[in-house]
Amino acid sequence: EAQVTQNPRYLITVTGKKLTVTCSQNMNHEYMSWYRQDPGLGLRQIYYSMNVEVTDKGDVPEGYKVSRKEKRNFPLILESPSPNQTSLYFCASSLGRGANTGELFFGEGSRLTVL
Amino acid sequence: AQSVTQLDSHVSVSEGTPVLLRCNYSSSYSPSLFWYVQHPNKGLQLLLKYTSAATLVKGINGFEAEFKKSETSFHLTKPSAHMSDAAEYFCVVRLLSGSARQLTFGSGTQLTVLP
C-alpha cells in the first residue's frame, strides 16, 4: 500500500530537548516536504527536498533542520524546541514535477507540544 | 506571485442539501488548482485537480469544482451532503508550469454536516 509514515504521532516535550520526527515514503517519490498546520493559517511549508541530498528552506524554516540521505526518508529535526513550535506537523511526498505535480501524499500528522 | 483565499472559515449544511465551498485565487500566470480534504486526525487527501483541461472537474465522493478564469474562482460543490463529508477542506494553487515546491494553501474551510 502506498503510504507516507510519520513517527511519533503524538509527542509532548520540554523546551530545549532535541527531538526528531521521522518520515518515510514507499512510492519512490523524488519530492518530500514538511508542513506545519496552525489554526486559521492553513499549511505552511517548513523545508522541502527535490531529491537525495537536495534540501531547501520553505516559508517558515527557523528552528528546524532536515536531511535527505536516502530517497525514502526525510526526518525533521528540532534542535532546541520552543513553545512556539507547538503545532501539527505533516510530511508529504510527490513525484515533484510534471502533470502530477501538486498531488501530494500526506502522512497522518505528528502533534507536537512543547512545554 | 500567487495566493488563494477561502472565503468561509466555517460552513454548516444539513444532510442531503447542497454544499458550496468558495475559493478565489490570484496568480500572475496560468494556475493549477486543487482541493484537498482533511478528515479528523488524518492527513490531507487530494479531492480533485484542475490543470488546464476541462474547466469542470469531477473528484472523489461526488464533489466537483469549476474553474472560472473571469471570476478567478474555483468553488467546490456537491449536490447532496453526507455526514461523512464533515471535514476541513483546503484550496491550493500552483503555477501551471511550477513544481510541487510552489504550492500555496488556503487557510481552510471547516464543513459541518447536520443530521
GROMACS .gro file of C-alpha atoms in nm:
model
  230
    1GLU     CA    1   0.000   0.000   0.000
    2ALA     CA    2   0.132   0.343  -0.098
    3GLN     CA    3   0.183   0.549   0.212
    4VAL     CA    4   0.373   0.815   0.400
    5THR     CA    5   0.453   0.716   0.756
    6GLN     CA    6   0.534   0.962   1.031
    7ASN     CA    7   0.653   0.893   1.384
    8PRO     CA    8   0.574   0.974   1.652
    9ARG     CA    9   0.208   1.068   1.604
   10TYR     CA   10   0.195   1.247   1.937
   11LEU     CA   11   0.474   1.393   2.143
   12ILE     CA   12   0.496   1.615   2.449
   13THR     CA   13   0.839   1.752   2.524
   14VAL     CA   14   1.008   2.035   2.711
   15THR     CA   15   1.185   2.344   2.586
   16GLY     CA   16   1.535   2.273   2.462
   17LYS     CA   17   1.517   1.894   2.441
   18LYS     CA   18   1.620   1.788   2.092
   19LEU     CA   19   1.375   1.574   1.902
   20THR     CA   20   1.336   1.415   1.561
   21VAL     CA   21   1.017   1.339   1.374
   22THR     CA   22   1.072   1.068   1.116
   23CYS     CA   23   0.904   1.046   0.775
   24SER     CA   24   0.922   0.761   0.529
   25GLN     CA   25   0.750   0.704   0.194
   26ASN     CA   26   0.731   0.386  -0.014
   27MET     CA   27   0.637   0.538  -0.351
   28ASN     CA   28   0.987   0.623  -0.477
   29HIS     CA   29   0.890   0.990  -0.486
   30GLU     CA   30   1.163   1.243  -0.550
   31TYR     CA   31   0.992   1.532  -0.373
   32MET     CA   32   0.930   1.543   0.002
   33SER     CA   33   0.823   1.826   0.224
   34TRP     CA   34   0.737   1.920   0.580
   35TYR     CA   35   0.446   2.145   0.672
   36ARG     CA   36   0.310   2.277   0.993
   37GLN     CA   37  -0.060   2.337   1.042
   38ASP     CA   38  -0.185   2.602   1.282
   39PRO     CA   39  -0.547   2.715   1.327
   40GLY     CA   40  -0.651   2.978   1.074
   41LEU     CA   41  -0.318   2.966   0.893
   42GLY     CA   42  -0.360   2.661   0.672
   43LEU     CA   43  -0.043   2.470   0.593
   44ARG     CA   44   0.292   2.643   0.587
   45GLN     CA   45   0.596   2.482   0.435
   46ILE     CA   46   0.898   2.434   0.661
   47TYR     CA   47   1.152   2.259   0.439
   48TYR     CA   48   1.140   2.062   0.119
   49SER     CA   49   1.364   1.830  -0.077
   50MET     CA   50   1.364   1.783  -0.452
   51ASN     CA   51   1.582   1.472  -0.433
   52VAL     CA   52   1.851   1.295  -0.229
   53GLU     CA   53   2.096   1.542  -0.074
   54VAL     CA   54   1.895   1.836  -0.212
   55THR     CA   55   1.705   2.033   0.052
   56ASP     CA   56   1.587   2.391   0.078
   57LYS     CA   57   1.402   2.624   0.308
   58GLY     CA   58   1.032   2.674   0.283
   59ASP     CA   59   0.835   2.964   0.425
   60VAL     CA   60   0.893   2.901   0.797
   61PRO     CA   61   1.229   2.721   0.840
   62GLU     CA   62   1.353   2.889   1.159
   63GLY     CA   63   1.423   2.643   1.438
   64TYR     CA   64   1.415   2.335   1.214
   65LYS     CA   65   1.661   2.117   1.029
   66VAL     CA   66   1.617   1.836   0.778
   67SER     CA   67   1.827   1.582   0.597
   68ARG     CA   68   1.773   1.364   0.290
   69LYS     CA   69   2.033   1.089   0.287
   70GLU     CA   70   1.802   0.833   0.130
   71LYS     CA   71   1.517   0.880  -0.114
   72ARG     CA   72   1.253   0.731   0.113
   73ASN     CA   73   1.337   0.917   0.438
   74PHE     CA   74   1.309   1.284   0.529
   75PRO     CA   75   1.340   1.345   0.905
   76LEU     CA   76   1.254   1.677   1.068
   77ILE     CA   77   1.486   1.781   1.349
   78LEU     CA   78   1.413   2.034   1.621
   79GLU     CA   79   1.749   2.101   1.782
   80SER     CA   80   1.613   2.316   2.065
   81PRO     CA   81   1.234   2.316   2.062
   82SER     CA   82   1.044   2.617   2.189
   83PRO     CA   83   0.674   2.657   2.279
   84ASN     CA   84   0.601   2.841   1.951
   85GLN     CA   85   0.683   2.517   1.771
   86THR     CA   86   0.380   2.353   1.929
   87SER     CA   87   0.186   2.253   1.621
   88LEU     CA   88   0.058   1.975   1.399
   89TYR     CA   89   0.324   1.862   1.153
   90PHE     CA   90   0.272   1.688   0.822
   91CYS     CA   91   0.517   1.518   0.593
   92ALA     CA   92   0.420   1.488   0.227
   93SER     CA   93   0.568   1.342  -0.088
   94SER     CA   94   0.508   1.380  -0.459
   95LEU     CA   95   0.652   1.296  -0.796
   96GLY     CA   96   0.766   1.657  -0.786
   97ARG     CA   97   0.744   1.751  -1.150
   98GLY     CA   98   0.518   1.700  -1.447
   99ALA     CA   99   0.144   1.664  -1.479
  100ASN     CA  100   0.104   1.503  -1.139
  101THR     CA  101   0.282   1.779  -0.954
  102GLY     CA  102   0.063   1.907  -0.676
  103GLU     CA  103  -0.069   1.563  -0.600
  104LEU     CA  104   0.080   1.540  -0.257
  105PHE     CA  105   0.055   1.227  -0.046
  106PHE     CA  106   0.039   1.315   0.322
  107GLY     CA  107   0.128   1.133   0.637
  108GLU     CA  108  -0.128   1.127   0.917
  109GLY     CA  109   0.042   1.403   1.110
  110SER     CA  110   0.250   1.442   1.425
  111ARG     CA  111   0.106   1.654   1.702
  112LEU     CA  112   0.388   1.815   1.897
  113THR     CA  113   0.351   2.001   2.224
  114VAL     CA  114   0.649   2.190   2.367
  115LEU     CA  115   0.613   2.289   2.731
  116ALA     CA  116   0.317   3.566  -0.720
  117GLN     CA  117   0.016   3.359  -0.628
  118SER     CA  118  -0.232   3.342  -0.344
  119VAL     CA  119  -0.555   3.171  -0.257
  120THR     CA  120  -0.845   3.289  -0.043
  121GLN     CA  121  -1.107   3.063   0.105
  122LEU     CA  122  -1.398   3.292   0.168
  123ASP     CA  123  -1.556   3.099   0.455
  124SER     CA  124  -1.373   2.955   0.752
  125HIS     CA  125  -1.680   2.754   0.855
  126VAL     CA  126  -1.975   2.621   0.653
  127SER     CA  127  -2.266   2.432   0.804
  128VAL     CA  128  -2.522   2.239   0.597
  129SER     CA  129  -2.791   1.984   0.663
  130GLU     CA  130  -2.753   1.630   0.539
  131GLY     CA  131  -2.896   1.597   0.189
  132THR     CA  132  -2.861   1.966   0.099
  133PRO     CA  133  -2.605   2.113  -0.143
  134VAL     CA  134  -2.252   2.205  -0.042
  135LEU     CA  135  -2.067   2.514  -0.169
  136LEU     CA  136  -1.715   2.592  -0.051
  137ARG     CA  137  -1.573   2.907  -0.206
  138CYS     CA  138  -1.219   2.967  -0.325
  139ASN     CA  139  -1.070   3.263  -0.510
  140TYR     CA  140  -0.715   3.269  -0.639
  141SER     CA  141  -0.462   3.517  -0.759
  142SER     CA  142  -0.188   3.414  -0.998
  143SER     CA  143   0.034   3.601  -1.240
  144TYR     CA  144   0.028   3.308  -1.478
  145SER     CA  145  -0.197   3.018  -1.566
  146PRO     CA  146  -0.263   2.824  -1.247
  147SER     CA  147  -0.322   2.469  -1.149
  148LEU     CA  148  -0.579   2.438  -0.872
  149PHE     CA  149  -0.652   2.165  -0.624
  150TRP     CA  150  -0.889   2.081  -0.345
  151TYR     CA  151  -0.774   1.867  -0.056
  152VAL     CA  152  -0.984   1.721   0.225
  153GLN     CA  153  -0.869   1.652   0.579
  154HIS     CA  154  -1.079   1.428   0.798
  155PRO     CA  155  -1.029   1.445   1.176
  156ASN     CA  156  -0.690   1.314   1.287
  157LYS     CA  157  -0.592   1.232   0.931
  158GLY     CA  158  -0.358   1.372   0.670
  159LEU     CA  159  -0.478   1.567   0.369
  160GLN     CA  160  -0.611   1.375   0.071
  161LEU     CA  161  -0.644   1.501  -0.286
  162LEU     CA  162  -1.010   1.554  -0.378
  163LEU     CA  163  -0.971   1.691  -0.731
  164LYS     CA  164  -0.743   1.898  -0.951
  165TYR     CA  165  -0.762   2.141  -1.241
  166THR     CA  166  -0.464   2.153  -1.477
  167SER     CA  167  -0.590   2.347  -1.782
  168ALA     CA  168  -0.803   2.075  -1.940
  169ALA     CA  169  -1.182   2.073  -1.880
  170THR     CA  170  -1.296   2.362  -1.662
  171LEU     CA  171  -1.547   2.143  -1.477
  172VAL     CA  172  -1.355   1.892  -1.274
  173LYS     CA  173  -1.503   1.590  -1.103
  174GLY     CA  174  -1.343   1.444  -0.795
  175ILE     CA  175  -1.396   1.170  -0.547
  176ASN     CA  176  -1.707   1.124  -0.331
  177GLY     CA  177  -1.932   1.321  -0.565
  178PHE     CA  178  -1.751   1.653  -0.538
  179GLU     CA  179  -1.681   1.877  -0.833
  180ALA     CA  180  -1.532   2.219  -0.896
  181GLU     CA  181  -1.548   2.466  -1.180
  182PHE     CA  182  -1.258   2.682  -1.288
  183LYS     CA  183  -1.382   3.030  -1.382
  184LYS     CA  184  -1.100   3.243  -1.510
  185SER     CA  185  -1.309   3.559  -1.541
  186GLU     CA  186  -1.403   3.535  -1.175
  187THR     CA  187  -1.069   3.388  -1.060
  188SER     CA  188  -1.265   3.128  -0.870
  189PHE     CA  189  -1.253   2.753  -0.814
  190HIS     CA  190  -1.552   2.677  -0.592
  191LEU     CA  191  -1.613   2.326  -0.464
  192THR     CA  192  -1.966   2.185  -0.481
  193LYS     CA  193  -2.161   1.871  -0.405
  194PRO     CA  194  -2.532   1.825  -0.478
  195SER     CA  195  -2.618   1.642  -0.158
  196ALA     CA  196  -2.413   1.644   0.163
  197HIS     CA  197  -2.347   1.328   0.357
  198MET     CA  198  -2.247   1.303   0.720
  199SER     CA  199  -1.912   1.158   0.613
  200ASP     CA  200  -1.833   1.484   0.427
  201ALA     CA  201  -1.773   1.662   0.757
  202ALA     CA  202  -1.407   1.762   0.735
  203GLU     CA  203  -1.176   2.052   0.664
  204TYR     CA  204  -1.121   2.145   0.301
  205PHE     CA  205  -0.822   2.324   0.154
  206CYS     CA  206  -0.797   2.505  -0.178
  207VAL     CA  207  -0.445   2.502  -0.324
  208VAL     CA  208  -0.290   2.690  -0.615
  209ARG     CA  209   0.024   2.632  -0.816
  210LEU     CA  210   0.167   2.777  -1.132
  211LEU     CA  211   0.074   2.550  -1.422
  212SER     CA  212   0.441   2.509  -1.505
  213GLY     CA  213   0.557   2.505  -1.147
  214SER     CA  214   0.686   2.233  -0.921
  215ALA     CA  215   0.545   2.078  -0.605
  216ARG     CA  216   0.752   2.327  -0.408
  217GLN     CA  217   0.535   2.611  -0.531
  218LEU     CA  218   0.202   2.507  -0.383
  219THR     CA  219   0.016   2.774  -0.187
  220PHE     CA  220  -0.252   2.656   0.057
  221GLY     CA  221  -0.564   2.840   0.159
  222SER     CA  222  -0.647   2.871   0.527
  223GLY     CA  223  -0.914   2.602   0.511
  224THR     CA  224  -1.293   2.572   0.540
  225GLN     CA  225  -1.442   2.355   0.812
  226LEU     CA  226  -1.755   2.181   0.684
  227THR     CA  227  -2.013   2.069   0.938
  228VAL     CA  228  -2.298   1.843   0.827
  229LEU     CA  229  -2.605   1.847   1.048
  230PRO     CA  230  -2.838   1.546   1.071
   0.00000   0.00000   0.00000
